[in-house]
Coordinates of C-alpha atoms and ligand atoms in Angstrom, one line a residue:
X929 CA -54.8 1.5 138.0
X930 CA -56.3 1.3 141.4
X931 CA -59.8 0.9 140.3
X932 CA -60.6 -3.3 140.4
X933 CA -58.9 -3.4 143.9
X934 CA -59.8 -5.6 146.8
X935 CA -60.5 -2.9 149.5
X936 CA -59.4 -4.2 153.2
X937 CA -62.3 -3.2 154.3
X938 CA -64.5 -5.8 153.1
X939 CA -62.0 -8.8 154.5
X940 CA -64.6 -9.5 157.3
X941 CA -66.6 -10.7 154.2
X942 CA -63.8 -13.8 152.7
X943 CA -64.3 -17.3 152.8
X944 CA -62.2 -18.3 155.7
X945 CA -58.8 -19.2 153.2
X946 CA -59.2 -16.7 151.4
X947 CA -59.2 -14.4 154.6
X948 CA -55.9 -16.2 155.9
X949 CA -54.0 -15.7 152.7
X950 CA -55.5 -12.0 152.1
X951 CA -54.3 -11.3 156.2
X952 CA -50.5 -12.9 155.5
X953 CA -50.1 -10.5 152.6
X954 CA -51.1 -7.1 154.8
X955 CA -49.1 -8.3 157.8
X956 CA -46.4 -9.3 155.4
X957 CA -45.5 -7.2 152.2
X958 CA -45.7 -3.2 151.9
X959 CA -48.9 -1.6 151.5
X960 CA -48.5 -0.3 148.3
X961 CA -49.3 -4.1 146.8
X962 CA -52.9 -4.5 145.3
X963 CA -54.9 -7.3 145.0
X964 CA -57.7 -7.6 141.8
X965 CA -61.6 -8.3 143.2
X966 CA -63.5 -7.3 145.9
X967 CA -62.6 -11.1 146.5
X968 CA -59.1 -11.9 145.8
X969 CA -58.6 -15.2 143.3
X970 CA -56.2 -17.2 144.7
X971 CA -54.3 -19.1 141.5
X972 CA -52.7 -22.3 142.2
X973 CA -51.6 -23.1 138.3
X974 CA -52.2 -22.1 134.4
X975 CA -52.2 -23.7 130.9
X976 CA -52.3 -22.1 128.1
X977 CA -55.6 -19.7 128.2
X978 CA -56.6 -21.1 131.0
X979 CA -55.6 -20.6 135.1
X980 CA -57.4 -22.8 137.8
X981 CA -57.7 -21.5 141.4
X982 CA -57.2 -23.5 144.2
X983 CA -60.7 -25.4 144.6
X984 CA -59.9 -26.4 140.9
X985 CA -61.9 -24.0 139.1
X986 CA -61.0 -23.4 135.6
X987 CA -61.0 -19.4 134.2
X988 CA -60.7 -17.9 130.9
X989 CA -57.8 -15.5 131.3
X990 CA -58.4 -12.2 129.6
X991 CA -55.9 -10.3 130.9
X992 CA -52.5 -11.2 130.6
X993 CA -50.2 -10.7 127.4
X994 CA -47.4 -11.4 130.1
X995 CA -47.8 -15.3 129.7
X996 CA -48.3 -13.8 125.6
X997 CA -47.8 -17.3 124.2
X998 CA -50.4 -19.3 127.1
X999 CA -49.3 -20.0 130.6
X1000 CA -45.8 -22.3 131.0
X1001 CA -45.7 -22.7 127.3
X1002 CA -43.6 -26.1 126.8
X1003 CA -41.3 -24.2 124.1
X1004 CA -40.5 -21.8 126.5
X1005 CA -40.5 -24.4 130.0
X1006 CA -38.0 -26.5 127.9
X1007 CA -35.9 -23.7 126.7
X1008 CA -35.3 -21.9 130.4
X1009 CA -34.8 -25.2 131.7
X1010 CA -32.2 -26.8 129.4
X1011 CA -30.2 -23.2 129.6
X1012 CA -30.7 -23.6 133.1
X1013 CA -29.3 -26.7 133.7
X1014 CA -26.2 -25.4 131.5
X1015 CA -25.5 -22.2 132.4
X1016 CA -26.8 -18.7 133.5
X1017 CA -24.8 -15.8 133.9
X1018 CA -24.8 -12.3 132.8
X1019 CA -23.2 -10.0 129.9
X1020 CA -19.8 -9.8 130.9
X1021 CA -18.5 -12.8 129.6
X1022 CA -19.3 -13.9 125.6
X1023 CA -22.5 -16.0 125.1
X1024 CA -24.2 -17.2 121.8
X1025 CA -27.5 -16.3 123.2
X1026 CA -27.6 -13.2 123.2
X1027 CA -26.3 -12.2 120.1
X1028 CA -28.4 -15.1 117.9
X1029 CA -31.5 -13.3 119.9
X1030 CA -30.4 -10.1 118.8
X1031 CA -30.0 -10.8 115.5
X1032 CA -33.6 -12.2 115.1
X1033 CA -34.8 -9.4 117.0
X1034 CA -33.7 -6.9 115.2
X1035 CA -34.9 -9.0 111.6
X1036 CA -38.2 -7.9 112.8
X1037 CA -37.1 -4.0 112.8
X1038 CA -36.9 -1.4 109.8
X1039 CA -33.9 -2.5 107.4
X1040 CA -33.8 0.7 106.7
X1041 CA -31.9 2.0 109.9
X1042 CA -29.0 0.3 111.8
X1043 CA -30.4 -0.8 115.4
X1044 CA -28.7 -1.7 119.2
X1045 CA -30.2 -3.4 121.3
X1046 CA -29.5 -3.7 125.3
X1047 CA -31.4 -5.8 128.1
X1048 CA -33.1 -5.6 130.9
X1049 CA -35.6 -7.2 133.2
X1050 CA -38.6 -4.7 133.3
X1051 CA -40.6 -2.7 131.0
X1052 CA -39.7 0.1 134.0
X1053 CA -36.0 -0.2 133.1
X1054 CA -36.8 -0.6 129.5
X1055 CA -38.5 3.1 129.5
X1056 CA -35.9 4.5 132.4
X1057 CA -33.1 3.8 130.1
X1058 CA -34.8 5.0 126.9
X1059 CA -35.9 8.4 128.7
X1060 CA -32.0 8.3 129.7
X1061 CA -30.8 7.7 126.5
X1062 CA -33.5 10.3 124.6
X1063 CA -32.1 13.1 127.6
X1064 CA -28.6 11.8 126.3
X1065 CA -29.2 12.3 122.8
X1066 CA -31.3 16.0 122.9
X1067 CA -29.7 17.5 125.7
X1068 CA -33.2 18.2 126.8
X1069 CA -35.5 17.3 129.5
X1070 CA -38.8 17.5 128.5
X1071 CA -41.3 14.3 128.3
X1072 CA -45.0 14.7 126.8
X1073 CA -46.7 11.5 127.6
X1074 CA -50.5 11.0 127.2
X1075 CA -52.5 11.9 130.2
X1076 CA -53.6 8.1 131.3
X1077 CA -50.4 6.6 130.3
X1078 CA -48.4 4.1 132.4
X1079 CA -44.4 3.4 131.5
X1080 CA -43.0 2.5 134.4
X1081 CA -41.9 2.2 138.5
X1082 CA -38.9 4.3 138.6
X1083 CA -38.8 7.7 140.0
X1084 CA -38.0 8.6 135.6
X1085 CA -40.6 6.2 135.0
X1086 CA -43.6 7.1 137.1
X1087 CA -43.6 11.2 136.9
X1088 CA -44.2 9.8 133.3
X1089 CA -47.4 7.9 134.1
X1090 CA -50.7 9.6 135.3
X1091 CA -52.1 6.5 135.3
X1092 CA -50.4 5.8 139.1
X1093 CA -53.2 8.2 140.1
X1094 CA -53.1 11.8 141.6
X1095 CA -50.3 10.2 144.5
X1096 CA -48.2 10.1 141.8
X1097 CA -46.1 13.3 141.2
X1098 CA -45.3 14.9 137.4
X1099 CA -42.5 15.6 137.0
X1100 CA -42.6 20.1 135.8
X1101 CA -40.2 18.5 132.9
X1102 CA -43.2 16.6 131.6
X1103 CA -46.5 18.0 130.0
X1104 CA -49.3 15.5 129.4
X1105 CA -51.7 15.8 126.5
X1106 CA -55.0 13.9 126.2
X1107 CA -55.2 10.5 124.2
X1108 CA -56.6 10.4 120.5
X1109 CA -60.1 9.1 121.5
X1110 CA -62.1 9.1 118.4
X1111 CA -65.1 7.8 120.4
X1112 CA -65.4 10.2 123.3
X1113 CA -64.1 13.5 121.2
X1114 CA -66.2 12.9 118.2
X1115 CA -63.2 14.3 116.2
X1116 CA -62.9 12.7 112.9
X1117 CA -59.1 14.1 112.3
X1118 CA -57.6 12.5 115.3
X1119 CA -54.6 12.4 114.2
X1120 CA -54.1 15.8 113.4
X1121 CA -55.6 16.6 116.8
X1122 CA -53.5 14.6 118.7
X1123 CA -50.4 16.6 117.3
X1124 CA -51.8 20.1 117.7
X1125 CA -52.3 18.9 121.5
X1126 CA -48.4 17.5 121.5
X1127 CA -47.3 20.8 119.3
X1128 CA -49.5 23.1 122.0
X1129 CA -47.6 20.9 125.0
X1130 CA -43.8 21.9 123.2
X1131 CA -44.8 25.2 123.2
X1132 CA -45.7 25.3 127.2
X1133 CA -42.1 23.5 127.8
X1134 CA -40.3 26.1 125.3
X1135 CA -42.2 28.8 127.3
X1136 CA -40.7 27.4 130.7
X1137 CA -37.4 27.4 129.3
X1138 CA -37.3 23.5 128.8
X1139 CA -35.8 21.7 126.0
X1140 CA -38.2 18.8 124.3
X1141 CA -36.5 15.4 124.7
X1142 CA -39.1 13.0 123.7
X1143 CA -42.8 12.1 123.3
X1144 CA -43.3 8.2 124.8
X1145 CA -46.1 7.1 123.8
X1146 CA -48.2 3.2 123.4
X1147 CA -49.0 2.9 120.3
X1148 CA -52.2 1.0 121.0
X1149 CA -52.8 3.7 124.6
X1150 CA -53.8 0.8 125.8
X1151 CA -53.7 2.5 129.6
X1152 CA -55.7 5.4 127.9
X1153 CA -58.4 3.1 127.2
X1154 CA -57.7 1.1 124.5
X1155 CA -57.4 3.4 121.0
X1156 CA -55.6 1.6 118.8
X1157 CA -57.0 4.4 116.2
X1158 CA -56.8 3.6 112.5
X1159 CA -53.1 2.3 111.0
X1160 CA -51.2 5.6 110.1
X1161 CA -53.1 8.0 112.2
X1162 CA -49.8 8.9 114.5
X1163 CA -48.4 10.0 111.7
X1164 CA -49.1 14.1 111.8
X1165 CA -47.6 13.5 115.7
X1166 CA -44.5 12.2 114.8
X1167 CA -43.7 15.3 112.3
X1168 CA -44.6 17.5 115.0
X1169 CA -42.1 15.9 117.3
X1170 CA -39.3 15.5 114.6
X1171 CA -39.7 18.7 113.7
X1172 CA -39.0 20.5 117.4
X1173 CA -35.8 18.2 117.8
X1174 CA -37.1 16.0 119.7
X1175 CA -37.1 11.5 119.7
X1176 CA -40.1 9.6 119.5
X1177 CA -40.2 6.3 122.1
X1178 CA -42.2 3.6 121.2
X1179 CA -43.5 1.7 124.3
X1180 CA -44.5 -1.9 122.5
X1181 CA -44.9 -3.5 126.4
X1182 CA -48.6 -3.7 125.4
X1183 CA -48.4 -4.2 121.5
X1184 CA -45.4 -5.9 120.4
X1185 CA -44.5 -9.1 119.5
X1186 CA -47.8 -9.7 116.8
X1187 CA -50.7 -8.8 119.3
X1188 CA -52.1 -6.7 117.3
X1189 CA -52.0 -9.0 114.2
X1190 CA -51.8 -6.6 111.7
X1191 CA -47.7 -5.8 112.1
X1192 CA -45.2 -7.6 114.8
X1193 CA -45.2 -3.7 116.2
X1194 CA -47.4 -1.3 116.9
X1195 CA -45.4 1.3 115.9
X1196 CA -45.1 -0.2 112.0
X1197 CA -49.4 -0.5 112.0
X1198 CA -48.7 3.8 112.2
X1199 CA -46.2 3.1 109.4
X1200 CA -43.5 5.4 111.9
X1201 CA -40.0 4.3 112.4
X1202 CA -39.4 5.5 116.4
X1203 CA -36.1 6.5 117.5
X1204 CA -36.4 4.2 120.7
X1205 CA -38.4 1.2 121.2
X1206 CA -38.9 -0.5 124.3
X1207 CA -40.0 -4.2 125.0
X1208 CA -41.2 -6.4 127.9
X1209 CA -44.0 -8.2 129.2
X1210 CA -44.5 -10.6 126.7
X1211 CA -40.8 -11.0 125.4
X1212 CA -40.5 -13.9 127.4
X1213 CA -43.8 -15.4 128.5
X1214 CA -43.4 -15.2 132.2
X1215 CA -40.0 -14.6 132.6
X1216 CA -38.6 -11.2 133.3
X1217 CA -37.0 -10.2 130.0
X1218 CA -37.5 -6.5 129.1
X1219 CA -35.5 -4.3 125.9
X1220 CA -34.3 -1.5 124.5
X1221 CA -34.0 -1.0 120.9
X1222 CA -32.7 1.9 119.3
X1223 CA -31.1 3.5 116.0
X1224 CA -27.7 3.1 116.7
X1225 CA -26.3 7.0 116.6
X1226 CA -29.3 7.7 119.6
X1227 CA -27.8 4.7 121.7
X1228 CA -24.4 6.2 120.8
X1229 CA -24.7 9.6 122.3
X1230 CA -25.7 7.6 126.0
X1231 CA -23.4 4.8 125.1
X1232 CA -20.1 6.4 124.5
X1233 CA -20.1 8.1 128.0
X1234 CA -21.6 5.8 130.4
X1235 CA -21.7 2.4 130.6
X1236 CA -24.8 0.1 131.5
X1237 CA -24.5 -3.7 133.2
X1238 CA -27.7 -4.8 134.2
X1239 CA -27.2 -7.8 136.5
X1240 CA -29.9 -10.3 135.2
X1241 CA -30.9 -8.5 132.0
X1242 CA -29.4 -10.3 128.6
X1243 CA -28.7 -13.4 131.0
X1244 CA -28.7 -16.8 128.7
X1245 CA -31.9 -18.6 130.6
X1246 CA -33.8 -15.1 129.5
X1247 CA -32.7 -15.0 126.2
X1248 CA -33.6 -19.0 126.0
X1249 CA -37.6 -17.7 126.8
X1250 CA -37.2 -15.0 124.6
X1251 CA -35.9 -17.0 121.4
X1252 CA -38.1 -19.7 122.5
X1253 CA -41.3 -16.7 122.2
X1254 CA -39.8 -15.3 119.0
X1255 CA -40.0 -19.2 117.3
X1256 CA -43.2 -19.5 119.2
X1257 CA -44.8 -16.9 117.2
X1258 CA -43.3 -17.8 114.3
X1259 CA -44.1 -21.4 114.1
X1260 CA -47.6 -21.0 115.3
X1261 CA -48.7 -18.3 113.0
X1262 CA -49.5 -16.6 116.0
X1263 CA -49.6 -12.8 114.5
X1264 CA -52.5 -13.7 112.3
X1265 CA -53.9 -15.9 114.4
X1266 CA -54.4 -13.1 117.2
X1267 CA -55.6 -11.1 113.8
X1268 CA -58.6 -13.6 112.5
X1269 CA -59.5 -14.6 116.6
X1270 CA -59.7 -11.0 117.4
X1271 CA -61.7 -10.0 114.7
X1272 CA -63.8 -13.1 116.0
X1273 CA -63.9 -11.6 119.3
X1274 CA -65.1 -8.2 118.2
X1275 CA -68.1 -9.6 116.3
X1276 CA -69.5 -11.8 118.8
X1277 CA -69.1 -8.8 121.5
X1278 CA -70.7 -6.1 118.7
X1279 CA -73.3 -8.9 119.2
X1280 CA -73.9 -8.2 122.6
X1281 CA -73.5 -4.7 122.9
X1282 CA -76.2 -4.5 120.2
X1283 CA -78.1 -5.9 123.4
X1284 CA -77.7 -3.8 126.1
X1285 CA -77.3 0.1 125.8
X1286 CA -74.9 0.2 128.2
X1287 CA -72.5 -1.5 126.4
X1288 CA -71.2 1.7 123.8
X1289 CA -67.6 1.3 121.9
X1290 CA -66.3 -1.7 121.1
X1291 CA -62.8 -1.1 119.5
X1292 CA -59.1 -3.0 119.5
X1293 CA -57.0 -4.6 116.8
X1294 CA -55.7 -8.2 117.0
X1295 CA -56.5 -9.9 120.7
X1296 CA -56.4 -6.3 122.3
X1297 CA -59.7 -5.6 122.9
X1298 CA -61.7 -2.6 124.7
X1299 CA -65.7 -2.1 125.5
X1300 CA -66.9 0.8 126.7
X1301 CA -68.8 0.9 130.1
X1302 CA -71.7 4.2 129.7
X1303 CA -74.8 5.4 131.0
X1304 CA -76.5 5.4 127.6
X1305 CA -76.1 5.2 124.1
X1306 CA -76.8 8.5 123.6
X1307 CA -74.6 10.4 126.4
X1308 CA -71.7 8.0 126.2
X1309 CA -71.1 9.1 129.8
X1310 CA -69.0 7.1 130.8
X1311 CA -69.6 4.6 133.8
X1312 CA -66.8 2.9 135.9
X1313 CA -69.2 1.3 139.2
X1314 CA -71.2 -0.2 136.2
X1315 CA -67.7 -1.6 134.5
X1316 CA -66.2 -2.6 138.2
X1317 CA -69.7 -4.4 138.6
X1318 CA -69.3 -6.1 135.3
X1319 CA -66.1 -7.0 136.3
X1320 CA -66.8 -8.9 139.1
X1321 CA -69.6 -10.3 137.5
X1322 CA -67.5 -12.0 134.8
X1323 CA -65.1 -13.5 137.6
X1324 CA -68.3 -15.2 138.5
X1325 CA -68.7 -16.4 135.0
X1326 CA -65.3 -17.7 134.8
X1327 CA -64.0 -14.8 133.0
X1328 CA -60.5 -12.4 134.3
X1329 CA -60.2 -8.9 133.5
X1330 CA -60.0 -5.6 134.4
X1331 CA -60.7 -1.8 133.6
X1332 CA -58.6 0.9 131.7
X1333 CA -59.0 4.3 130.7
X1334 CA -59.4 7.7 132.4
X1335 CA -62.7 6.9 133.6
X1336 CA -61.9 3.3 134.4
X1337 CA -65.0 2.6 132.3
X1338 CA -63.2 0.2 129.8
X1339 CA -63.2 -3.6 129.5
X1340 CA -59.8 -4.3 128.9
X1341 CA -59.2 -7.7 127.4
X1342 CA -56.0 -9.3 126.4
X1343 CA -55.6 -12.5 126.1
X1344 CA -53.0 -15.1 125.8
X1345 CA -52.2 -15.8 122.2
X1346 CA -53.7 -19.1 123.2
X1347 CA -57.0 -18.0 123.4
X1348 CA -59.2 -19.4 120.4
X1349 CA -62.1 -19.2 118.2
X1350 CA -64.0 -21.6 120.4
X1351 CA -63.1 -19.1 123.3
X1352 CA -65.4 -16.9 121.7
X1353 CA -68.7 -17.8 123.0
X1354 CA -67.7 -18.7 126.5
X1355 CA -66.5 -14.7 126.8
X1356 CA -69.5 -13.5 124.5
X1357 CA -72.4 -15.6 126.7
X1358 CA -70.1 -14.3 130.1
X1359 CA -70.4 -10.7 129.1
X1360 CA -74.3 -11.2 128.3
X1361 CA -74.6 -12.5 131.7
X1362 CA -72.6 -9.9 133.5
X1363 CA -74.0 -6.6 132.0
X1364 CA -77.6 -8.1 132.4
X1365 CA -76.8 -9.4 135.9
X1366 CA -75.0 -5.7 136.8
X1367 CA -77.8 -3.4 135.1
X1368 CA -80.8 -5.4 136.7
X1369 CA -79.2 -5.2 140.4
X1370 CA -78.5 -1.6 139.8
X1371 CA -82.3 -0.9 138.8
X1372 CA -83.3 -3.1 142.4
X1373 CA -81.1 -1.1 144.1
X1374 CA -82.5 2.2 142.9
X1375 CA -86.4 0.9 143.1
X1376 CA -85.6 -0.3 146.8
Ligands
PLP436 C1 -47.1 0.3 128.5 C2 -46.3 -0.1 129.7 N1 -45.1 0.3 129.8 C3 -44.3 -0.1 130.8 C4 -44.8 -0.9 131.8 C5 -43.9 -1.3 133.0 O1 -43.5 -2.6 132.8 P1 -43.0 -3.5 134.1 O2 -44.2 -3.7 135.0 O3 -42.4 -4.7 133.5 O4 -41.9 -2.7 134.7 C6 -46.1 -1.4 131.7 C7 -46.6 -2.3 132.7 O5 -47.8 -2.5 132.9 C8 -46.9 -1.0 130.6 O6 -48.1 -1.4 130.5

């Protein structure tokens, strides 16, 4: 998480406004803030797939399903701002809002089960809550997450997510298990892998005298490195989890709401109905909007002892951005549209990694995309200063992204909805430029 970071150290080195802003920030906000690039991009507005910095230059976002529809969408910038102008105020009193969002919502869910939902504002509350609600349910403790995951910011949340870095405590209730990489394992069975590592992880937690309460997983482990894996694979998993009592929580932060083209979920691509299912980022393009879904005798067992009021979450200017996404998506044909464009995307960067044996995996599903950064083709070692490098070099090329993965050696790139077909090349021709730019400064370096 901390790998495409500006390092202080290299301020003496900023263009004089740059500098200033970069200095306000450390004498201002906490430490703990990061900014992207060795030097920070200092955003002024966005449109659509596209954000402009403050000298006017244009860049191809690839990194944010947060603005999921395109930055300030008019759908949504009308809907916040009529509801705005009427009325905002939180769940405590009857509202239309919430209830007409539910209901479409929940259309997009398995008829087969009878679903609750409840708001918030973060994915972080989103996943607290669910591990809350799984505790509730089970009477146990345990999590197994995967072993690059991130869920979250709360003290539940983080000793869930590895991917916070070795700072970040684990919690002894929570075993981690490695990710289904098909491409670095080799394993052709993944899916039966991945539930002998989760079945080996209950065991250890029986053996400490801890009771399983859920496996929370990203259905795309997107934080893992991008392995969306093939539809259904997850399936052996969720038997194992089932089986040993315990829930299954689907994080769709980074899937949901049609990114990966093929389903509105990533949990349905696996063809798994999860017990919990929590939502954010994109829900409501910009504005903090996060969700928990869940079958409705799970919710119970939290629900009929405690009560939950979340100041802000469920408020009617939030549930105007989130019904104005949900008809978004709907009206454009957005869910096949991130299908046929990321399938576009793929090709053209097959294309280039056919050119440069650096360049080794190239995998995603819908506009969720992931390269892999590596020695060699043969070793598929895997090489984060190379992928850092890359990354910078695309910012020169008018391309944002960043790095995932264990390693940090994967390209992760996520794009608005927005992005199109003819966005194709400009990313394709950038990534040419970068890797060629990277490897030939790298072989300078070691021949000086
Ligand atoms: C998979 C996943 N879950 C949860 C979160 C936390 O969401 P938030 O930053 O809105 O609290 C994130 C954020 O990056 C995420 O990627």
């Amino acid at each position: 998480m901390d790998s495409n970071s500006f390092r202080p150290a290299d301020r003496d080195q900023l263009a004089q406004q740059t500098r200033e802003l970069t200095d306000r920030r450390a004498q201002l906000l906490a430490g703990s803030y990061r900014l992207f690039y060795r030097e920070p991009v200092h955003l002024v507005r966005g449109q659509g797939q596209y954000l402009y910095d403050a000298d006017g230059r244009q860049y191809l976002d690839l990194y944010n399903n947060v603005a999921s529809l395109g930055h300030c969408h008019p759908a949504v910038v009308q809907a916040v701002t009529e509801q705005m102008q009427q009325l905002n105020t939180h769940t405590r009193y009857l509202h239309e809002r919430i209830l007409d969002y539910t209901d479409d919502l929940l259309s997009t869910f398995p008829a087969e089960k009878d679903w609750r939902a409840v708001y918030m504002c973060t994915g972080s509350e989103a996943n607290d809550l669910a591990l809350r609600v799984a505790q509730a349910h089970t009477s146990g403790e345990g999590v197994i997450a995967t072993a690059e995951a991130y869920h979250g910011t709360s003290a539940l949340t983080s000793a869930v997510s590895p991917a916070l870095g070795s700072g970040q405590p684990i919690a002894p209730t929570v075993r981690l298990v490695p990710a289904p990489d098909t491409y670095r394992t080799g394993i052709a069975d993944i899916g039966t892998w991945f539930a002998n590592q989760v079945q080996s992880a209950i065991d250890d937690l029986r053996a400490h005298n801890v009771r399983l309460s859920a496996l929370i997983l990203d259905p795309l482990f997107s934080s893992d490195g991008v392995l969306p894996g093939t539809p259904g694979f997850l399936a052996p998993v969720v038997d194992v989890v089932r089986r040993n009592g315990g829930l299954i929580i689907a994080d769709e932060v980074q899937p949901g709401f049609g990114r990966t083209g093929e389903r509105f979920w990533g949990f349905a691509r696996h063809g798994f109905v999860p017990d919990l299912v929590t939502l954010g980022k994109p829900m409501g393009n910009g504005m903090p909007v996060s969700g928990l879904v869940g079958q409705a005798d799970v919710m119970a067992s939290f629900s009929d002892r405690l009560p939950y009021f979340n100041t802000f979450g469920g408020n009617p200017v939030s549930m105007a951005a989130a019904q104005a996404v949900l008809d978004t998506i709907r009206a454009d044909n957005l869910q096949e549209h991130s299908l046929h464009v990321g399938e576009l995307t793929r090709q053209a960067l097959r294309d280039v990694a056919a050119r440069h044996e650096v360049l080794g995996d190239v995998r995603g599903v819908g506009l969720y995309t992931g390269v892999e950064l590596i020695e060699d083709a043969d070793g598929r070692v895997p090489d984060a200063g190379l992928a850092l490098d890359v990354v910078e070099n695309l910012r020169r090329q008018g391309v944002l992204t960043s790095t995932a993965g264990p390693d940090g050696n994967v390209l992760k790139l996520r794009p608005p909805l927005a992005f199109s077909s003819g966005n194709v090349d400009w990313l394709a021709g950038a990534l040419d430029a970068s890797v060629h730019e990277a490897v030939t400064n790298r072989r300078a370096r070691a021949g000086s």
